[in-house]
mmCIF file of C-alpha atoms in Angstrom:
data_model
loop_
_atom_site.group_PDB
_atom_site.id
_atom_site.type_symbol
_atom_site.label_atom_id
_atom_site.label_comp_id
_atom_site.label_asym_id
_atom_site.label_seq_id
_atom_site.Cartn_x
_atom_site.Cartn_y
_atom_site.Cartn_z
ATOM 1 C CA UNK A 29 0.826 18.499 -33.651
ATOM 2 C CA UNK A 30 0.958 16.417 -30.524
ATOM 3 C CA UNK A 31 1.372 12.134 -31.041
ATOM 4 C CA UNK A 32 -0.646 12.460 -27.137
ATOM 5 C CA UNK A 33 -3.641 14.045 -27.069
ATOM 6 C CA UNK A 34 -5.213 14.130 -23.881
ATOM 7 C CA UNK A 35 -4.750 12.289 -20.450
ATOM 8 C CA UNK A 36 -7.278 11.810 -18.064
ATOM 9 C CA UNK A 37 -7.496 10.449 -14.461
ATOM 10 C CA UNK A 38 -10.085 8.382 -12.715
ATOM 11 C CA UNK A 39 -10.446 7.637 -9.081
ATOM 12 C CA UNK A 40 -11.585 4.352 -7.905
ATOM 13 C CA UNK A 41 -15.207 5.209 -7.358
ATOM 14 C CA UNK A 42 -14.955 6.240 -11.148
ATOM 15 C CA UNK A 43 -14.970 9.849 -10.856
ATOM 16 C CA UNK A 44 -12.870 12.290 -13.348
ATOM 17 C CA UNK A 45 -10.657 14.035 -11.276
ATOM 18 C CA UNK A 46 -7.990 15.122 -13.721
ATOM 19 C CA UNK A 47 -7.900 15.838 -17.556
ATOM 20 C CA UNK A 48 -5.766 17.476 -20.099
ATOM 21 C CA UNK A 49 -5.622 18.294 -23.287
ATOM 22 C CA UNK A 50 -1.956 18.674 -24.763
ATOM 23 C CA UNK A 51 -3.749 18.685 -28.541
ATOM 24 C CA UNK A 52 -6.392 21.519 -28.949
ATOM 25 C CA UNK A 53 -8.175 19.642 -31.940
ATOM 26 C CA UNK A 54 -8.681 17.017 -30.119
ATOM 27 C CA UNK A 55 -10.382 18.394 -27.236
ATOM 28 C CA UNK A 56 -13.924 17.157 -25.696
ATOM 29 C CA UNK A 57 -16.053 19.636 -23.819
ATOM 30 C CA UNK A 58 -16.294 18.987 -20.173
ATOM 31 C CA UNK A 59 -19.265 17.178 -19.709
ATOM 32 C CA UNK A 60 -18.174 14.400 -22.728
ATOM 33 C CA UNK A 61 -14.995 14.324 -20.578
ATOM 34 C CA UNK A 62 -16.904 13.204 -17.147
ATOM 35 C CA UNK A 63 -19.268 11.114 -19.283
ATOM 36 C CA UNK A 64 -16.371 9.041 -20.947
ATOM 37 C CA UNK A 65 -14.235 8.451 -17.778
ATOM 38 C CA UNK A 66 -17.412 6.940 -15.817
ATOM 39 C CA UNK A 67 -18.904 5.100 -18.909
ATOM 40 C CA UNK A 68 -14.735 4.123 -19.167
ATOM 41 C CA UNK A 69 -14.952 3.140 -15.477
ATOM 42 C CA UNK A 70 -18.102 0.965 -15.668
ATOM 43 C CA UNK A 71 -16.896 -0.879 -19.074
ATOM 44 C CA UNK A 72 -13.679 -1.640 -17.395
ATOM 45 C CA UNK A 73 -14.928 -3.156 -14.370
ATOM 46 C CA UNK A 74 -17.171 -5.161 -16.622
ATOM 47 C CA UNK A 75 -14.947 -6.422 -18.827
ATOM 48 C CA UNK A 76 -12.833 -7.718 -16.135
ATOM 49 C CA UNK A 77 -15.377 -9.601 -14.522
ATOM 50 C CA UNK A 78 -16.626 -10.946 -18.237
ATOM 51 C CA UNK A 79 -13.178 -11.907 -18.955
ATOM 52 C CA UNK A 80 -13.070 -15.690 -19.536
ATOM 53 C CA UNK A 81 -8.953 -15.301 -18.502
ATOM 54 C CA UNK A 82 -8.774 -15.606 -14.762
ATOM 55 C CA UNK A 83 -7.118 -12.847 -13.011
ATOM 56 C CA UNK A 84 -8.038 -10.312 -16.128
ATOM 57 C CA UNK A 85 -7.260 -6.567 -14.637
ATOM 58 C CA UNK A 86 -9.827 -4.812 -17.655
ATOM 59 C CA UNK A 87 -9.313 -2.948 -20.628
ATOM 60 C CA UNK A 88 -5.590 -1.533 -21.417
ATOM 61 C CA UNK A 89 -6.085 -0.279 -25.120
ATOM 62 C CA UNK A 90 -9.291 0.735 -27.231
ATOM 63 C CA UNK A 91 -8.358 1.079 -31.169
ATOM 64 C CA UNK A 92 -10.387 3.331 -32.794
ATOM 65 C CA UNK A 93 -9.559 4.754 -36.089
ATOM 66 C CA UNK A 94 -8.739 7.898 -35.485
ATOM 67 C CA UNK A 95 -6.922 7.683 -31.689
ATOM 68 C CA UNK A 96 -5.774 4.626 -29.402
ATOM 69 C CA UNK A 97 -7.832 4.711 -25.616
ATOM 70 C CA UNK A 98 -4.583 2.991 -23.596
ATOM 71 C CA UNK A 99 -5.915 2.672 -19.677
ATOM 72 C CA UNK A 100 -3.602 1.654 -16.685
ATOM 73 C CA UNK A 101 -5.027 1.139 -13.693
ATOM 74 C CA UNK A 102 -2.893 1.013 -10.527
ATOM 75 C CA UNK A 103 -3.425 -1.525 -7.751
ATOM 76 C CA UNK A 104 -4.944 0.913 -5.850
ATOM 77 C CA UNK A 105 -7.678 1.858 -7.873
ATOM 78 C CA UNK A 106 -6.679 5.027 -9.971
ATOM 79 C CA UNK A 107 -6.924 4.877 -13.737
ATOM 80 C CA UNK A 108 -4.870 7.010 -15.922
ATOM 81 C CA UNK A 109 -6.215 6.977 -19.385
ATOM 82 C CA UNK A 110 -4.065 8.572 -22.319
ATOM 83 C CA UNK A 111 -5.944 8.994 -25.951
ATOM 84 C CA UNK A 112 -3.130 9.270 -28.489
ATOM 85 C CA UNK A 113 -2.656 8.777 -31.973
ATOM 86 C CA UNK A 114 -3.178 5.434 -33.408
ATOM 87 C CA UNK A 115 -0.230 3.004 -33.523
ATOM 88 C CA UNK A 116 2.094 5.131 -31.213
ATOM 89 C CA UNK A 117 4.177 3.033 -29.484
ATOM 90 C CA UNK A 118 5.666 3.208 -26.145
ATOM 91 C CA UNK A 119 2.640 4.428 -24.511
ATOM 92 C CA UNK A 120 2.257 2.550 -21.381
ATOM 93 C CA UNK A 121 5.952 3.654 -20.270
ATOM 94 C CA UNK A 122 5.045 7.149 -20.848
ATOM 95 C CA UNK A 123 1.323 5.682 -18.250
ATOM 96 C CA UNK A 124 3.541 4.315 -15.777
ATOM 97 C CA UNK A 125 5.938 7.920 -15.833
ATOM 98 C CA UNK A 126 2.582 9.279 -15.390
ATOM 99 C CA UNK A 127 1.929 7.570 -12.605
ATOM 100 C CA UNK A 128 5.194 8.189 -10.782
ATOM 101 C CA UNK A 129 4.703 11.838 -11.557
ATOM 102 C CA UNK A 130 1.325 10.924 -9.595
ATOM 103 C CA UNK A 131 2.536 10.036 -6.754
ATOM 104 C CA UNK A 132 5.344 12.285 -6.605
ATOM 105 C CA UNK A 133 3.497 15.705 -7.048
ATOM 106 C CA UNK A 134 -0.200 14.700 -6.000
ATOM 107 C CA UNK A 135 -0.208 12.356 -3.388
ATOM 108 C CA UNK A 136 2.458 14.304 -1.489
ATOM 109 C CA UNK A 137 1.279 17.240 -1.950
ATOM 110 C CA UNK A 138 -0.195 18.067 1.568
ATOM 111 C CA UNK A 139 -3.005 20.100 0.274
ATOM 112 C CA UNK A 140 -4.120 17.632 -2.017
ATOM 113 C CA UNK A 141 -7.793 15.946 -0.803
ATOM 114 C CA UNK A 142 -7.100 12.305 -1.858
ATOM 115 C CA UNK A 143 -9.579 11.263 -3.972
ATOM 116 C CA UNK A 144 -10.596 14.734 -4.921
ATOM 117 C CA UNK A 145 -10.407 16.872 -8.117
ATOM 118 C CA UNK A 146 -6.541 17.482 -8.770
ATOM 119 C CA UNK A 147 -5.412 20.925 -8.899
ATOM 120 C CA UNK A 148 -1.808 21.156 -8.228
ATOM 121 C CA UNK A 149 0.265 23.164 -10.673
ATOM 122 C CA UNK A 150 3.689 21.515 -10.044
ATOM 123 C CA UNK A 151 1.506 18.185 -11.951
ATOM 124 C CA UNK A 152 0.630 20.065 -14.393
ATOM 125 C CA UNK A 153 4.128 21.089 -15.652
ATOM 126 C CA UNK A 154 6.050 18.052 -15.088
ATOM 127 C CA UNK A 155 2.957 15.589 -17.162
ATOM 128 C CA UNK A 156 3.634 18.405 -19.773
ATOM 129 C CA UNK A 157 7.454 18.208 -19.815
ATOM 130 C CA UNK A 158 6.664 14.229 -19.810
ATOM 131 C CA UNK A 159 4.335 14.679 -22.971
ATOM 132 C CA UNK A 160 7.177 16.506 -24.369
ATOM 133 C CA UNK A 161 9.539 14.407 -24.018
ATOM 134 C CA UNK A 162 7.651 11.709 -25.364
ATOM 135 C CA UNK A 163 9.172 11.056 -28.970
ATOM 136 C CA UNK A 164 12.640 11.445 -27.330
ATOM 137 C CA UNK A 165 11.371 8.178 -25.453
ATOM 138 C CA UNK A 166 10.903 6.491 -28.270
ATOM 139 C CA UNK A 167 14.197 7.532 -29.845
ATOM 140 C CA UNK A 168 15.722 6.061 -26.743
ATOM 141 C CA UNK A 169 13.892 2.449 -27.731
ATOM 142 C CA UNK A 170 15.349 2.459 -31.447
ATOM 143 C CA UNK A 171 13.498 -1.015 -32.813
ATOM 144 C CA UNK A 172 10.230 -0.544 -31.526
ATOM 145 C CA UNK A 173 10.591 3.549 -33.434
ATOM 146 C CA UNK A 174 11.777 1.931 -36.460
ATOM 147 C CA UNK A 175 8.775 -0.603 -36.814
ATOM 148 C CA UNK A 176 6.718 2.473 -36.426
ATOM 149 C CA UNK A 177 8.697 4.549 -38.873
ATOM 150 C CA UNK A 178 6.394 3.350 -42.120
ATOM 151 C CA UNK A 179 2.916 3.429 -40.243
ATOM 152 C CA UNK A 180 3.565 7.221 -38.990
ATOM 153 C CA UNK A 181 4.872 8.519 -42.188
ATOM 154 C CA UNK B 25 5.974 -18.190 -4.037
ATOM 155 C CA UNK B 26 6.898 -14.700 -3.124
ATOM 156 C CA UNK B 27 9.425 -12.754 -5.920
ATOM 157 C CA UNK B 28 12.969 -13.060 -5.152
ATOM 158 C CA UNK B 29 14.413 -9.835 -3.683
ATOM 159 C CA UNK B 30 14.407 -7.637 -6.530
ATOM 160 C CA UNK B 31 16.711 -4.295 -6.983
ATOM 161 C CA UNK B 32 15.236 -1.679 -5.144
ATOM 162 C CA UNK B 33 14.679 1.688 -7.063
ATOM 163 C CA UNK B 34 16.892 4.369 -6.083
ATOM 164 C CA UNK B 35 15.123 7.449 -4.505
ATOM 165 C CA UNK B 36 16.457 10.841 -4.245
ATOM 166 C CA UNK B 37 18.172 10.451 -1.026
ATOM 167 C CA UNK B 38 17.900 12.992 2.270
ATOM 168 C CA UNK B 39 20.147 13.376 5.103
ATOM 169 C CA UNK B 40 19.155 10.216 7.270
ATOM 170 C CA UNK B 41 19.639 12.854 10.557
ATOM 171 C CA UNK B 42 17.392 15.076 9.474
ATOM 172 C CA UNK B 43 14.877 12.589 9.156
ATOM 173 C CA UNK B 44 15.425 11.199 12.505
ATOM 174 C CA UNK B 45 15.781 14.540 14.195
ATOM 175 C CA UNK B 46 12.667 15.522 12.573
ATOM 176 C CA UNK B 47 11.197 12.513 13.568
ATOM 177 C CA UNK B 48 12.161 12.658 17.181
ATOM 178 C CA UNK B 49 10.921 16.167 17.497
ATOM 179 C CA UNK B 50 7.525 15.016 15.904
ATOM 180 C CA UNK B 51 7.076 12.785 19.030
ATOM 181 C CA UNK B 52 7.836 15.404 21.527
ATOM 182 C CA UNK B 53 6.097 18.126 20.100
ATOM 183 C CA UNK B 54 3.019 15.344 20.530
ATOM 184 C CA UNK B 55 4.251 14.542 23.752
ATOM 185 C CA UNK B 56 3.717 18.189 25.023
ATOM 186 C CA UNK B 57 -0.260 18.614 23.355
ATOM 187 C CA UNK B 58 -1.516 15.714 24.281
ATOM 188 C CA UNK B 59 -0.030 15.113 27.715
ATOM 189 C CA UNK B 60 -0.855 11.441 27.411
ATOM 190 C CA UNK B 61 1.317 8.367 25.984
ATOM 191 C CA UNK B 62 -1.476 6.438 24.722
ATOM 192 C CA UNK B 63 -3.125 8.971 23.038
ATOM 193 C CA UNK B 64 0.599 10.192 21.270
ATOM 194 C CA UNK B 65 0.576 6.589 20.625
ATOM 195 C CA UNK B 66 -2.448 6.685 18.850
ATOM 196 C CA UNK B 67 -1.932 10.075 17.340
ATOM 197 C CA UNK B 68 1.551 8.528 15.934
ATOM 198 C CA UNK B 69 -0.481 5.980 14.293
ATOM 199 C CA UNK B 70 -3.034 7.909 12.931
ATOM 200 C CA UNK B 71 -0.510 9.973 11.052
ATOM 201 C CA UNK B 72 1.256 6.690 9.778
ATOM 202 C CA UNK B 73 -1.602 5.603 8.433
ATOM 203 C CA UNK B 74 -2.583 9.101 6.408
ATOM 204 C CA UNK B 75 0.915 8.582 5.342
ATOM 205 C CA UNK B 76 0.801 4.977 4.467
ATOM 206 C CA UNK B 77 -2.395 5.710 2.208
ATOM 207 C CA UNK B 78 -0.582 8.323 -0.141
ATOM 208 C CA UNK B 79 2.993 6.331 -0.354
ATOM 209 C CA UNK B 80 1.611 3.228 -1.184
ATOM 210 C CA UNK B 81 1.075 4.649 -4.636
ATOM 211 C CA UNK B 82 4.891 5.936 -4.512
ATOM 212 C CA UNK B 83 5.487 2.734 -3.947
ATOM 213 C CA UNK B 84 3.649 0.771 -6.511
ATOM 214 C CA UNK B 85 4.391 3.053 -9.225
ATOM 215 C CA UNK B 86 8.498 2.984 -8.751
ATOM 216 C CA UNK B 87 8.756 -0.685 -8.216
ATOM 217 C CA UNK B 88 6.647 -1.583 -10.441
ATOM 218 C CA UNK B 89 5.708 -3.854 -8.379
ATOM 219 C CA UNK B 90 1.997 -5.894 -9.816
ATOM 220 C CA UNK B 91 -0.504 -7.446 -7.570
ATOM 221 C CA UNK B 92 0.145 -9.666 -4.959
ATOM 222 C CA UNK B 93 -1.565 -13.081 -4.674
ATOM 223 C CA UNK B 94 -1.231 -13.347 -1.483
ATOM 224 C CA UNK B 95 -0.935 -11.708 2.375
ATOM 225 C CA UNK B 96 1.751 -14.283 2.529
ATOM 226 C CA UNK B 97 3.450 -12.385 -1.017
ATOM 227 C CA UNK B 98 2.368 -8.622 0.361
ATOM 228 C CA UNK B 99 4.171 -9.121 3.824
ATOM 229 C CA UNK B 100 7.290 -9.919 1.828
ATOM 230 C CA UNK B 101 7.308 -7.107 -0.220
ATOM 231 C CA UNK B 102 6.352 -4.644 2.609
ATOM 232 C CA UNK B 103 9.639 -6.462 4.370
ATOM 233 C CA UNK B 104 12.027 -6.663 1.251
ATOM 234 C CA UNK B 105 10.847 -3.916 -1.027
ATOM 235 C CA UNK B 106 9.243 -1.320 0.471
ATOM 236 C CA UNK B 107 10.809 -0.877 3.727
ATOM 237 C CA UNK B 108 14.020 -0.998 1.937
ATOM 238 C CA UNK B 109 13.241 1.713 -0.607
ATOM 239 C CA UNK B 110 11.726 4.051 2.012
ATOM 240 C CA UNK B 111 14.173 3.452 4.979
ATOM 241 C CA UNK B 112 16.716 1.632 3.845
ATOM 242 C CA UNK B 113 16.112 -1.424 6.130
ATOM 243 C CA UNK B 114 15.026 -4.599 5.518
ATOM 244 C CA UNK B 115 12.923 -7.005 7.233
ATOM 245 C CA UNK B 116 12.824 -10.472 7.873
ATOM 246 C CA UNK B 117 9.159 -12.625 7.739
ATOM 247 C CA UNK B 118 8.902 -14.671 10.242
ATOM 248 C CA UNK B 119 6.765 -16.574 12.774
ATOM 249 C CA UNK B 120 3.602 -17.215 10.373
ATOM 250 C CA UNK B 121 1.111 -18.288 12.203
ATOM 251 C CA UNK B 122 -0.506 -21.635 10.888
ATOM 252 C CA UNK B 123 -3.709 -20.349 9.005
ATOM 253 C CA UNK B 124 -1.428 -17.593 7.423
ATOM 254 C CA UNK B 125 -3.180 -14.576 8.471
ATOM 255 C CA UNK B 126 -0.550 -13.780 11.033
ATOM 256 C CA UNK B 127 3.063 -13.194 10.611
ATOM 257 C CA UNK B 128 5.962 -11.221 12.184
ATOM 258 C CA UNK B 129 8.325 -8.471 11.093
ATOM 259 C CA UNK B 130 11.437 -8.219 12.513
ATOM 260 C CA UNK B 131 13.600 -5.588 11.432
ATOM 261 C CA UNK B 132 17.197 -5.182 13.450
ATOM 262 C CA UNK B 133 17.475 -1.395 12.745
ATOM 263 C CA UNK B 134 15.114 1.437 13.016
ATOM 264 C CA UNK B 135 16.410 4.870 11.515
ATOM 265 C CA UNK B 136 13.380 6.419 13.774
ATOM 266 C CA UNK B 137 15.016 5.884 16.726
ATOM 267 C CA UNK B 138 18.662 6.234 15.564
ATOM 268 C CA UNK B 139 19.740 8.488 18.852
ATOM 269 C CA UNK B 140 16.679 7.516 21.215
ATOM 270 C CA UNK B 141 17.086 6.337 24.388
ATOM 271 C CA UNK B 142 13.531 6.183 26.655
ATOM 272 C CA UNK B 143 13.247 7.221 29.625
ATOM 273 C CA UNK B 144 11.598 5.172 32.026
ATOM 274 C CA UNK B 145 8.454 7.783 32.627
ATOM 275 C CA UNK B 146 7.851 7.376 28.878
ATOM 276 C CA UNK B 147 7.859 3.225 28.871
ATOM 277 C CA UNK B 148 3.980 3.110 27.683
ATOM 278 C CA UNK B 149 5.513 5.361 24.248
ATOM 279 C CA UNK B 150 5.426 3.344 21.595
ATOM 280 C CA UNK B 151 8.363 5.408 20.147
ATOM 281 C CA UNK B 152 7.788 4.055 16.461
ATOM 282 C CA UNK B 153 4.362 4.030 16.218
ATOM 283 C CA UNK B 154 4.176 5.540 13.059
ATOM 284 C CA UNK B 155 5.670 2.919 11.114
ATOM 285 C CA UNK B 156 2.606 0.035 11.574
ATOM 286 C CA UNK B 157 0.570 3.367 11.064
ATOM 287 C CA UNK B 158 2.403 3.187 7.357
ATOM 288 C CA UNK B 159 1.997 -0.582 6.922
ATOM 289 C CA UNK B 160 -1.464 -0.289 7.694
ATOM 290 C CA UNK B 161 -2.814 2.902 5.043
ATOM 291 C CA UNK B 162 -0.714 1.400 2.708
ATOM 292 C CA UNK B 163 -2.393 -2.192 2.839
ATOM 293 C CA UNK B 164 -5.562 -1.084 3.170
ATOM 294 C CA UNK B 165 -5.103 0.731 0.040
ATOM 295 C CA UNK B 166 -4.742 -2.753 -1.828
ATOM 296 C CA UNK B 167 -7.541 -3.851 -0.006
ATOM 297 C CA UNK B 168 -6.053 -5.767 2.950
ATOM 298 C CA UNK B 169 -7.303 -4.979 6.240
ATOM 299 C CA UNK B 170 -4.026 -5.711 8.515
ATOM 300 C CA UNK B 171 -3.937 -4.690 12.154
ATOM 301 C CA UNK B 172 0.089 -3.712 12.324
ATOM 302 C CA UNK B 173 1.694 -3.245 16.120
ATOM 303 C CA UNK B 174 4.704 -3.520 17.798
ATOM 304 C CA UNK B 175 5.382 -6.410 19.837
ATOM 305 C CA UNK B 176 8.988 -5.805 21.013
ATOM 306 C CA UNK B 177 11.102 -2.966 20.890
ATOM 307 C CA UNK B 178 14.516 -2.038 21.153
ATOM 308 C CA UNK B 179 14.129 0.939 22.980
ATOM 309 C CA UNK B 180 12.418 -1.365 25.889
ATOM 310 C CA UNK B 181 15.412 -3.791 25.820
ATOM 311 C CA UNK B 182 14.512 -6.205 23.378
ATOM 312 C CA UNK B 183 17.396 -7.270 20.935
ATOM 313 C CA UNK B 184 15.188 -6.275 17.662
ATOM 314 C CA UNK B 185 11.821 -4.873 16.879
ATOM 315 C CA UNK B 186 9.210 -6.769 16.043
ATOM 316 C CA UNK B 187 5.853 -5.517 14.401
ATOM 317 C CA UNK B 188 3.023 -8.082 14.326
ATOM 318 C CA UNK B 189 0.588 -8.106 11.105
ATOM 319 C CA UNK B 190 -2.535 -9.518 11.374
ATOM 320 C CA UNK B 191 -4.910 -10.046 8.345
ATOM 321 C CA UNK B 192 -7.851 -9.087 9.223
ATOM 322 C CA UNK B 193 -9.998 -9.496 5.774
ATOM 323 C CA UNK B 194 -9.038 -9.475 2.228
ATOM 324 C CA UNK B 195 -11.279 -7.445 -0.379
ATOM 325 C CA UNK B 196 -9.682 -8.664 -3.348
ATOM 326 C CA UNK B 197 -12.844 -9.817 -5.160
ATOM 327 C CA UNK B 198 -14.958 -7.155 -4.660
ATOM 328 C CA UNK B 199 -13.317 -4.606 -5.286
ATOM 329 C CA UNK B 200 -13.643 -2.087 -7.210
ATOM 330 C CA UNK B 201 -16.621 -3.296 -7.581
ATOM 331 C CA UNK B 202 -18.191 -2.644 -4.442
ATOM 332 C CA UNK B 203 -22.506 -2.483 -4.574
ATOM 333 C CA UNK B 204 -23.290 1.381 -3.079
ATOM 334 C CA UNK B 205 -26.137 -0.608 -1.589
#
């Protein structure tokens, strides 16, 4: 049983061009999966611009009862979205990993299109080592695990 | 006001003469196809900039580094962050022009050129042409339209090099919103 359940990436004309599942239950069929990240994709850019705060940069967390939506979208456009289980902290560290993990195997990989579907393999094992490593993370940040400790159990 | 210098993150480190070597054979290799100095020149740039669009995410996501308010606020992180992290020089900002849409970077080292010296058949190369190439993808990716060139260079007998940034527009509101009209 997985604490992340699938991450997804968006490029900035709000196409999917990257999903995983890392928790089989929890997995959406394809077409829900390209559905979600452009509905996703409109409702953040709308939000932002409905946002009475100045400067607002869109949605970064959806509760729902049964997962947490948490969104990070870089400066240059790219959303990564991560659907986990509710409450579980931590998450946007494990985003911006993500997103170094990004940039490290994807945008240098020479054969990589940008702003085209992402098939590179090397991506695909280091996000799943990251996913892995995930509750070690949040051994690593002791208070924030402890809060947590009731809630999960 | 722009940040403070703020630690730069540590990459994994290379050999700074391989780089440079690799660099410098780069430039010949473009020298030989294309036969014709402003055309490497352009070529240099045109790689910098393919470049510049894919490491400006490198960037962002190991600095952490948020949105910038300002040109004025981006030219001093491209200066104290990012050329730092990447080549491990710094720049200094100077020279702004009075509606701030122009400004000057003058760095006093260039690991490009480490062991260049020009010969005087190859004064139109713009030996470094790569790096405004860099500045430029990698602005244009935040949505700033900069034109990036050098002004002086070292390798021409000027005592530092000197890249001049021009602001050319500055998407920040529409984007990403932009109307597929």
């Amino acid at each position: 049983m997985s604490l992340i359940y699938s991450l997804y990436v968006i490029n900035k004309s709000g196409g999917l061009i990257y999903s995983r599942d890392f928790e089989p239950s929890a997995k959406l069929d394809l077409n829900d999966t390209l559905r979600l990240a452009s509905i996703w994709h409109s409702l953040h850019a709308i939000a932002s611009q409905l946002s009475p705060a100045p400067g607002c940069g869109g949605i970064e967390l959806l509760q729902a009862e049964s997962f947490d939506l948490h969104c990070l979208q870089a400066p240059t456009g790219t959303k990564f979205l991560l659907m986990v289980e509710p409450q579980c902290p931590q998450v946007t560290a494990l985003l911006g990993r993500i997103y170094e993990l990004y940039s490290d195997f994807v945008m240098k990989n020479p054969f990589y299109e940008v702003e085209q579907v992402i098939k590179c393999e090397l991506f695909d094992e280091a996000v799943d080592l990251a996913v892995k490593r995930y509750p070690l993370m949040l051994l690593a940040a002791p208070q924030q695990a402890l809060v947590l400790g009731p809630l999960g159990a | 006001m722009p940040p403070g210098p703020r630690p730069v993150p540590q990459l994994e480190q290379i050999n700074a003469e391989i780089f440079t070597l690799t660099y410098g054979s780069i430039v010949r290799q473009l020298i030989a196809d294309f036969e014709d100095l402003d055309e490497v020149n352009k070529q240099l740039e045109k790689m910098g900039y393919n470049i510049g669009v894919r490491l400006v995410d490198e960037f962002l996501a190991k600095s952490k580094q948020g949105r910038c308010s300002s040109f004025r606020e981006a030219a001093e992180v491209v200066a104290r962050q990012a050329l730092p992290m990447f080549l491990n020089v710094s720049a200094a900002v100077t020279n702004w022009s009075a509606d701030g849409t122009e400004c000057s970077l003058v760095l006093t080292d260039n690991p490009l050129a480490d062991f260049v010296e020009l010969p005087d058949e190859y004064r139109s190369l713009r030996y470094s042409n790569l790096l405004p190439g860099v500045i430029r993808g990698g602005l244009e990716m935040v949505n700033m339209e900069v034109d990036c060139r050098f002004v002086q260079d070292m390798l021409k007998g000027a005592d530092c090099y000197e890249l001049r940034l021009r602001l050319k527009e500055h998407k920040d509101e529409q984007y990403p919103f932009k109307d597929d009209d």
